Tab-separated table of C-alpha atoms in Angstrom:
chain	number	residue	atom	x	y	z
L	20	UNK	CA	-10.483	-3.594	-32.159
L	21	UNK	CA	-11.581	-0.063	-30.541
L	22	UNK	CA	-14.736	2.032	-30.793
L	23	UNK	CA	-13.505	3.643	-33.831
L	24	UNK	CA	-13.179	0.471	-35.909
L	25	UNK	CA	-15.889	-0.870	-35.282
L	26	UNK	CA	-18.228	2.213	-36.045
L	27	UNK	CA	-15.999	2.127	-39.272
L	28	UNK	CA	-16.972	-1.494	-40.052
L	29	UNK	CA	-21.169	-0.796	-39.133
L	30	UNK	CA	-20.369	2.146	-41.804
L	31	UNK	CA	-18.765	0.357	-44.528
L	32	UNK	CA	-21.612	-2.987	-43.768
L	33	UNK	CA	-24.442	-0.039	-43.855
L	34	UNK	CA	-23.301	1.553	-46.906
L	35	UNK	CA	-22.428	-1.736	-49.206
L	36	UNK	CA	-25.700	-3.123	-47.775
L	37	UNK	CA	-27.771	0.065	-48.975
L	38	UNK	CA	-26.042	-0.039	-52.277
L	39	UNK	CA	-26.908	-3.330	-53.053
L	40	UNK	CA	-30.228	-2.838	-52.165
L	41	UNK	CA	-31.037	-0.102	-54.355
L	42	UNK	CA	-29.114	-1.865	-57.466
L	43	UNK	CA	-31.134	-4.647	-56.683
L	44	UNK	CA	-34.283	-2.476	-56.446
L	45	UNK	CA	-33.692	-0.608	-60.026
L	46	UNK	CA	-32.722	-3.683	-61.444
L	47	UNK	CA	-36.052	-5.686	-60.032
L	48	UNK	CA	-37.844	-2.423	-61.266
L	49	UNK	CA	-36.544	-2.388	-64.764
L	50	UNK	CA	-37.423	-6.555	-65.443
L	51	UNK	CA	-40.707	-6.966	-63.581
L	52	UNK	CA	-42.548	-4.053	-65.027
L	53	UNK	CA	-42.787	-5.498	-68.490
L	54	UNK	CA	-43.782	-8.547	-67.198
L	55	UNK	CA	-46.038	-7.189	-65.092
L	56	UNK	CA	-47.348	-5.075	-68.341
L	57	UNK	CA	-47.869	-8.172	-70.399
L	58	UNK	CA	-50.325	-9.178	-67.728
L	59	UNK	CA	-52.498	-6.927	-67.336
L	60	UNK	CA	-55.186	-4.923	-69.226
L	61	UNK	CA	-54.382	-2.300	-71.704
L	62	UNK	CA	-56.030	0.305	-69.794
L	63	UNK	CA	-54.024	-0.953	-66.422
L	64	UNK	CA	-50.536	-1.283	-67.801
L	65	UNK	CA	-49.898	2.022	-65.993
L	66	UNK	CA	-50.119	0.247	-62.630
L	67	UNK	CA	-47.304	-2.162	-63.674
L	68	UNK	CA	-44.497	-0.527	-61.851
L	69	UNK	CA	-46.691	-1.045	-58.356
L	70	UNK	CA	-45.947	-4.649	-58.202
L	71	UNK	CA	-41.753	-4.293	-58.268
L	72	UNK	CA	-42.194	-1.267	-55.938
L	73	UNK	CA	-44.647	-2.872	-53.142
L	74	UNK	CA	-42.059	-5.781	-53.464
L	75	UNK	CA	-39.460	-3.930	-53.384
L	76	UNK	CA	-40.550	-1.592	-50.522
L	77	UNK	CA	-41.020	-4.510	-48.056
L	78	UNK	CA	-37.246	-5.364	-48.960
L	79	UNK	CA	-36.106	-1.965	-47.739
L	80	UNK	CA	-38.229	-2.432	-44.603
L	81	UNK	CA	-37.075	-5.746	-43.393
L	82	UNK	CA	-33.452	-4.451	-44.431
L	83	UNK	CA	-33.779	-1.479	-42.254
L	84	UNK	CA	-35.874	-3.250	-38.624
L	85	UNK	CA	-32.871	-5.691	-39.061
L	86	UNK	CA	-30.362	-3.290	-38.840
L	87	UNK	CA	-31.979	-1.785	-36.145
L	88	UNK	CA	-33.124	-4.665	-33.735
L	89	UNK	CA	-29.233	-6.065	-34.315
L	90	UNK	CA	-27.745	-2.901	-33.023
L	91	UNK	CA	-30.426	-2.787	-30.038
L	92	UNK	CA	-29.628	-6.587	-29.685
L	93	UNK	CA	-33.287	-7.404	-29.987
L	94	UNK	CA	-34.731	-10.377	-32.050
L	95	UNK	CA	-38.250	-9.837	-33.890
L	96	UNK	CA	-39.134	-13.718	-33.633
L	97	UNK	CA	-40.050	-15.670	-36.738
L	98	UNK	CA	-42.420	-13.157	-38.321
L	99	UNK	CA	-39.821	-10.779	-39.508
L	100	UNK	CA	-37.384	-14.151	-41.139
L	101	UNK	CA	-40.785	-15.066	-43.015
L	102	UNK	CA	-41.226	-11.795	-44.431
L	103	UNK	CA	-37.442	-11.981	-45.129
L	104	UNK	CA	-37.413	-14.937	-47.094
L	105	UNK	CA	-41.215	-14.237	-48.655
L	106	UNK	CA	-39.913	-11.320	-50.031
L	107	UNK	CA	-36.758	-12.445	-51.244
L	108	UNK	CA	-38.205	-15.179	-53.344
L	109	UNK	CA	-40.974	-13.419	-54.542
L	110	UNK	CA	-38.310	-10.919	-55.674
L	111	UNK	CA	-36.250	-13.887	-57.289
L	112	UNK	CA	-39.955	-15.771	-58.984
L	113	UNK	CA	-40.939	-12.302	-60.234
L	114	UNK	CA	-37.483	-11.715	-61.583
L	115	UNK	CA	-37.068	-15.105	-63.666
L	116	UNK	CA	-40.600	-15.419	-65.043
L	117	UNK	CA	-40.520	-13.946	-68.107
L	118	UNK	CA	-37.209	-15.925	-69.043
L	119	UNK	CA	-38.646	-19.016	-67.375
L	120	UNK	CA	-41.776	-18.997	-69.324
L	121	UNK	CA	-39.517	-18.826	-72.637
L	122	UNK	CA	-37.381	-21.574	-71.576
L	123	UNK	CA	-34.312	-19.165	-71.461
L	124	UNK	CA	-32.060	-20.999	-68.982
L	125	UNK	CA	-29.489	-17.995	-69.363
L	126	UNK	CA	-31.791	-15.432	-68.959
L	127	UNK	CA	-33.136	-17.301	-65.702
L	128	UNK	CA	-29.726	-17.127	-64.518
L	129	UNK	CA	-28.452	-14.003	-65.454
L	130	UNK	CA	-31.672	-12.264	-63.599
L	131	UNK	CA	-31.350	-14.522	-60.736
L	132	UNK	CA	-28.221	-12.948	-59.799
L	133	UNK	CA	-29.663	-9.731	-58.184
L	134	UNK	CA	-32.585	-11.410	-55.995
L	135	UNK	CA	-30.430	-13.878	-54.965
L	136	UNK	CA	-27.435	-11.486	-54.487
L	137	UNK	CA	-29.876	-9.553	-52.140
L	138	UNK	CA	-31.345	-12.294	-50.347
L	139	UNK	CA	-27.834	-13.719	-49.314
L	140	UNK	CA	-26.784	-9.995	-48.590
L	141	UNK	CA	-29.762	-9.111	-46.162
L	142	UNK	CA	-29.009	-12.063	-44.485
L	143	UNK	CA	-25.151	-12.183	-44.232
L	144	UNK	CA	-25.706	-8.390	-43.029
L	145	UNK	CA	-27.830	-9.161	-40.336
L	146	UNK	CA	-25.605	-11.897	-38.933
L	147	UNK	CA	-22.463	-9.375	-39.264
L	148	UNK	CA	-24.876	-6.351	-37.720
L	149	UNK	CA	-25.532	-9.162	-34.739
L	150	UNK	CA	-21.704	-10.084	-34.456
L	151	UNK	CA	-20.340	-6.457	-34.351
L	152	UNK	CA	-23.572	-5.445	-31.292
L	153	UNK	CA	-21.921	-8.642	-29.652
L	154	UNK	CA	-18.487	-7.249	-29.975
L	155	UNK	CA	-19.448	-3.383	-29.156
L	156	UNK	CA	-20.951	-5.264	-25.956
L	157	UNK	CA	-18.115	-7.372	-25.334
L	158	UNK	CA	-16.023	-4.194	-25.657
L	159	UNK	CA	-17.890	-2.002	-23.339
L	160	UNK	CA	-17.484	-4.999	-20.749
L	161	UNK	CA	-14.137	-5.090	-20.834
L	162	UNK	CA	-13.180	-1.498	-20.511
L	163	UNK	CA	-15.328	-1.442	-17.395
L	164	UNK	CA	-13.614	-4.074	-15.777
L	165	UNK	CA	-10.022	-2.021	-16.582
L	166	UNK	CA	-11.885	0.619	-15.150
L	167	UNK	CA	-12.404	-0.922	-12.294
L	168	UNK	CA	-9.038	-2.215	-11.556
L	169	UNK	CA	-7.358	0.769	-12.192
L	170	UNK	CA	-9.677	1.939	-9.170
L	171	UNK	CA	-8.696	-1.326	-7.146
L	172	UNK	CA	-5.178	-0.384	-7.445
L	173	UNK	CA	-5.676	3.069	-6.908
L	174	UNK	CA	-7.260	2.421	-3.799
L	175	UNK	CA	-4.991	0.019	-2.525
L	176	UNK	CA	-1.711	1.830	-2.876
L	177	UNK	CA	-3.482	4.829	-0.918
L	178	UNK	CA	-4.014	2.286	1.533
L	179	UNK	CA	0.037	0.617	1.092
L	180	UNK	CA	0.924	4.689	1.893
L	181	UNK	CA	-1.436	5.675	4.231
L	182	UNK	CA	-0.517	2.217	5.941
L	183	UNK	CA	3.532	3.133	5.564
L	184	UNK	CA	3.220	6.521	6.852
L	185	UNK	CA	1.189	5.233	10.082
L	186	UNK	CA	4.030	2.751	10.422
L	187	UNK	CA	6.800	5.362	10.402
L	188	UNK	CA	4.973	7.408	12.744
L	189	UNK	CA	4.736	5.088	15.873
L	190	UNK	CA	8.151	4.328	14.658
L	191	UNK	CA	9.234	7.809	15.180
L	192	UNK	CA	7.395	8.045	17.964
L	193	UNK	CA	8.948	5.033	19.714
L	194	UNK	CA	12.108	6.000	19.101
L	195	UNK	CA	11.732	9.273	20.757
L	196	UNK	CA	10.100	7.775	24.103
L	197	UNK	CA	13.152	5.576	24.086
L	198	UNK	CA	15.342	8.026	23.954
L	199	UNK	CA	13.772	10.400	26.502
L	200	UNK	CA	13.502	7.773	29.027
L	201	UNK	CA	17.517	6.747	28.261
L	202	UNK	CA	18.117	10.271	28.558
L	203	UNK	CA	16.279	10.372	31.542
L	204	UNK	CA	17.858	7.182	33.119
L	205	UNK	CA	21.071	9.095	32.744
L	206	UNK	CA	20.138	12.221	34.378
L	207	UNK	CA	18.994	10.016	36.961
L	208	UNK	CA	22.069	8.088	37.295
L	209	UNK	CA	24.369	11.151	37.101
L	210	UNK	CA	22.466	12.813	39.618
L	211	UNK	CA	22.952	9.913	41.941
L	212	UNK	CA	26.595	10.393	41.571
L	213	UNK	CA	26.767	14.020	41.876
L	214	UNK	CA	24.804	14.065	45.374
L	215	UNK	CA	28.147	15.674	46.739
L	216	UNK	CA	29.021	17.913	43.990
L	217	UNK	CA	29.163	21.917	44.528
L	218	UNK	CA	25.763	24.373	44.411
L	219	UNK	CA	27.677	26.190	40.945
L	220	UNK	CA	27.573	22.629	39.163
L	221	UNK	CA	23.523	22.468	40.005
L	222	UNK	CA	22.972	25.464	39.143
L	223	UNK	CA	24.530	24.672	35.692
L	224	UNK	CA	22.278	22.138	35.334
L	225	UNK	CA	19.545	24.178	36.093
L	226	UNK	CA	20.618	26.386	33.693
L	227	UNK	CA	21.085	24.188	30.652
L	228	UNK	CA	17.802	22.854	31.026
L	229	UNK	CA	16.230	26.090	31.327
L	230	UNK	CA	17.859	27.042	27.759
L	231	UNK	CA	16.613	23.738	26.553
L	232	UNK	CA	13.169	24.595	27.609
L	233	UNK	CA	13.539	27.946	25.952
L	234	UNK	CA	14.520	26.532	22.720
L	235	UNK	CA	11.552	24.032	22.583
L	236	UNK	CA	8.843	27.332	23.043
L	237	UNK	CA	10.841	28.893	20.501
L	238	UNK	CA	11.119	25.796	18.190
L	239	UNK	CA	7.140	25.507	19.102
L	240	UNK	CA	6.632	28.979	18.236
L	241	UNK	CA	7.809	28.973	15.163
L	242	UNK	CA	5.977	25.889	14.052
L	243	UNK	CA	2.913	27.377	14.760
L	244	UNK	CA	3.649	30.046	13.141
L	245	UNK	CA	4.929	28.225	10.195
L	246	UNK	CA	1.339	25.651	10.386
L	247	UNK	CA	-0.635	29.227	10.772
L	248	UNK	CA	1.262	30.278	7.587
L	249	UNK	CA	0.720	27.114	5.634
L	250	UNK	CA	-3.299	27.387	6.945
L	251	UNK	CA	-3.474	30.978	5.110
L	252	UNK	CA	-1.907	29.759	2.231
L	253	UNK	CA	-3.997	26.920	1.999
L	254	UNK	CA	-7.159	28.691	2.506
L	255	UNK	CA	-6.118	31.619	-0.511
L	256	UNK	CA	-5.036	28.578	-2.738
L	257	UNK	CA	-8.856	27.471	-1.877
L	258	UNK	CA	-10.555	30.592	-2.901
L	259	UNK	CA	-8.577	30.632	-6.392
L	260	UNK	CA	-9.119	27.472	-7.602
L	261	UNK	CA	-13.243	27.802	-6.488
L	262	UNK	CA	-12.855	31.157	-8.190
L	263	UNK	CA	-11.301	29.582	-11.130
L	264	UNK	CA	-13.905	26.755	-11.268
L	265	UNK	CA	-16.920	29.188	-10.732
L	266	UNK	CA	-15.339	31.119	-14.170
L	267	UNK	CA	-15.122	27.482	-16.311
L	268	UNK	CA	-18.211	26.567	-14.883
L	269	UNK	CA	-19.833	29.942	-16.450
L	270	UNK	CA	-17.733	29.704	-19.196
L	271	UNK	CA	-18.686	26.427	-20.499
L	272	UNK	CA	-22.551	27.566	-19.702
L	273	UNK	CA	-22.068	30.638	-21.930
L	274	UNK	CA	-20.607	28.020	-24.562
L	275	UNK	CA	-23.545	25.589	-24.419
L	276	UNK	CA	-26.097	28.629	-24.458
L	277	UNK	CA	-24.524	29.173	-27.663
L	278	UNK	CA	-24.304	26.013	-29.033
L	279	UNK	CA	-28.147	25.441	-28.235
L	280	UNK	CA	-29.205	28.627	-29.629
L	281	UNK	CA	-28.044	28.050	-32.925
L	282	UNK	CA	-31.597	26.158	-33.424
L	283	UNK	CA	-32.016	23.016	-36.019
L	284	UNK	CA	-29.514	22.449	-38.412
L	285	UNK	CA	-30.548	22.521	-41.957
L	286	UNK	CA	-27.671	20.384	-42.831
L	287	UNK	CA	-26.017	17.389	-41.019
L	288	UNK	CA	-23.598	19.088	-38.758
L	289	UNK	CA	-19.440	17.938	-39.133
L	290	UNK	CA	-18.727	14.885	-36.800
L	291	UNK	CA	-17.087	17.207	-34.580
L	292	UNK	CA	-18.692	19.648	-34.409
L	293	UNK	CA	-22.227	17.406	-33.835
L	294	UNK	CA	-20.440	15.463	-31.225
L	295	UNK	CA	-20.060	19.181	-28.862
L	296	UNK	CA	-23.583	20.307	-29.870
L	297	UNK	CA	-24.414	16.746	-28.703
L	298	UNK	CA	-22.523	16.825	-25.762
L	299	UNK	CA	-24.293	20.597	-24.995
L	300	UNK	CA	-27.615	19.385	-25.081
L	301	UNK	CA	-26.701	16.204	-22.997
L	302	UNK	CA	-25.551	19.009	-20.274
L	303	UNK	CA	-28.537	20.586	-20.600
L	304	UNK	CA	-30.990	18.008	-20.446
L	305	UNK	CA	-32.647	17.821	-23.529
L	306	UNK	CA	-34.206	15.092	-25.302
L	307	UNK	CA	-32.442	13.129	-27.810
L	308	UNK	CA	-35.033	13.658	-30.596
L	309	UNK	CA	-34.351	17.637	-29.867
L	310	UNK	CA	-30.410	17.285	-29.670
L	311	UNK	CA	-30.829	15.191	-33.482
L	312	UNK	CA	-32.808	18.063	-34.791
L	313	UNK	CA	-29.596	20.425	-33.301
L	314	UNK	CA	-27.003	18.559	-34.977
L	315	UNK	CA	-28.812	17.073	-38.496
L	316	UNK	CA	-27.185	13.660	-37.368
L	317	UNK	CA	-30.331	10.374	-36.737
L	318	UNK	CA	-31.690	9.834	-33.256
L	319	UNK	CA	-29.607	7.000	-33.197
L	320	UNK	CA	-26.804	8.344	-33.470
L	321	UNK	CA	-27.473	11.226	-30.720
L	322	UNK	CA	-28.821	8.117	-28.741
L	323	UNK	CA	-25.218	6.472	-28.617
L	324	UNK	CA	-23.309	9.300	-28.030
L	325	UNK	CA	-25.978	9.758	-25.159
L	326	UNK	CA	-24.650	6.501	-23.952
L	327	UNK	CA	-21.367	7.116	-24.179
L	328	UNK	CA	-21.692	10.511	-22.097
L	329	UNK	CA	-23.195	8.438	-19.373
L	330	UNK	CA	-20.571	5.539	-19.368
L	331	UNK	CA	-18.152	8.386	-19.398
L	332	UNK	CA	-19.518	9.981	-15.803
L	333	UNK	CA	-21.771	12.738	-17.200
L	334	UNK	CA	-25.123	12.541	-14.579
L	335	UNK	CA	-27.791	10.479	-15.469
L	336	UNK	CA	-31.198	11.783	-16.649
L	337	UNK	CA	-34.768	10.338	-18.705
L	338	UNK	CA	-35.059	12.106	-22.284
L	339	UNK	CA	-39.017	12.467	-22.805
L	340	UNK	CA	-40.029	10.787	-25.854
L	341	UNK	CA	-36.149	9.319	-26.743
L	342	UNK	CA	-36.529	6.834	-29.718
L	343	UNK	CA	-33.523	5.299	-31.567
């Protein structure tokens, strides 16, 4: 499972979780209050809606620190499981009293369903939201160690050809002093021989080798001439590509200016278009809490893709006053 699929399955857990959380809410709401009516003074019963709501408020709360301590891969202790499960069944005793206290068994169960629907749910989400942080980890583990080996292997086959090349070199090079000193062995050998040949035959020789000679300044001449060449070339290949990088490099500033100038967005930007006002803001150093306001999208969100800018390479830096 990539990145992708498992934002996709945090979405789909946030969204069923929020839905059945506000169901459960209304729902709560709607049988409480008269309840809560019936018990109270005439000149109260307005206040009878507070009791569902308080409830039903510290619900939303516990639902929401959950979600976020799982994705940090924190743990709150014991305090926030006993508000957890004090809520819940107050939620489920509140829900069933009236039915209870007129011995309706299916009216116990029918309103049951809800507080113990959302009890199961906020915990069954909070295990899932602690499984997928474990697998985003897990993840982010294992495409560093790819990373890393692709870089092993890199750097080891520069090392098989730099090795190689050496190699063939002294190769090359022994072969040559081999040959010269055979060659020379010869001359030696011939010469030695040729002690009583004629002054035109020397002279030959001398002749030969002086053309030989000849031919290697030439053959030297144009090498450096051809290495001088390939230096020039080199050196105006240079100046185009730092002239070329100089123009992206004030290119993409003139994009980010732009981007960053644009000033809050009233709505929540498009994905894609959020992700390069992110990415903008990231360049320029801003704080995560002003790159959220840029793009409409939560601080958490700016916060991960944050993250993911750094794992990607992008330089390092400390957003004052960053919160996810």
């Amino acid at each position: 499972m990539n990145a992708v699929q498992i934002r996709s399955a945090e979405r789909a857990l946030s969204v069923g979780t929020w839905l059945i959380v506000a169901g459960a809410m209304l729902y709560s709401i709607l049988t409480v209050t008269p309840l809560a009516a019936a018990h109270t003074p005439d000149k109260w019963t307005w206040t009878a809606p507070i009791l569902p709501l308080v409830v039903d408020a510290a619900v939303v709360i516990v639902v929401r620190l959950d979600a976020v301590l799982a994705r940090l891969g924190g743990h709150g202790g014991k305090w926030p499981i006993v508000l957890r499960w004090m809520t819940g069944c107050m939620t489920l005793a509140l829900n069933v009293a009236d039915s209870a206290l007129h011995n309706d068994l299916v009216g116990v169960a029918v309103h049951a369903v809800a507080p113990l629907l959302l009890i199961v749910t906020a915990e069954t989400g909070l295990a899932y939201r602690r499984a997928i942080a474990a697998a985003v980890t897990e993840l982010e583990t294992r495409q560093q160690a790819q990373r890393e080996a692709r870089e092993r292997a890199v750097a080891e086959r520069r090392e098989t050809a730099a090795r190689l090349a050496r190699e063939e070199r002294e190769h090359a090079a022994l072969l040559a002093r081999e040959q010269r000193e055979h060659e020379a062995r010869l001359i030696r050998e011939q010469a030695e021989r040729a002690e009583s040949r004629e002054q035109a035959e020397r002279e030959a020789r001398e002749r030969v080798e002086r053309e030989r000679e000849q031919q290697a300044r030439e053959r030297e001449h144009r090498e450096r001439e051809a290495a001088e060449h390939a230096e020039r070339e080199r050196a105006a290949r240079a100046e185009r590509e730092r002239r070329e990088q100089a123009e992206r490099q004030a290119r993409a500033a003139r994009e980010r200016a732009a981007l960053l100038a644009a000033g809050p967005a009233v709505e929540k930007l498009p994905e894609d278009r959020a992700r390069t006002v992110v990415q903008a803001a990231f360049e320029a150093g801003m704080a995560v809490r002003s790159a959220a306001e840029l793009c409409g999208w939560s601080v958490g969100w700016v916060s991960t893709r944050y993250q993911e800018l750094r794992d990607a390479g992008h330089p390092a830096f400390e957003a004052d006053g960053a919160m996810v």
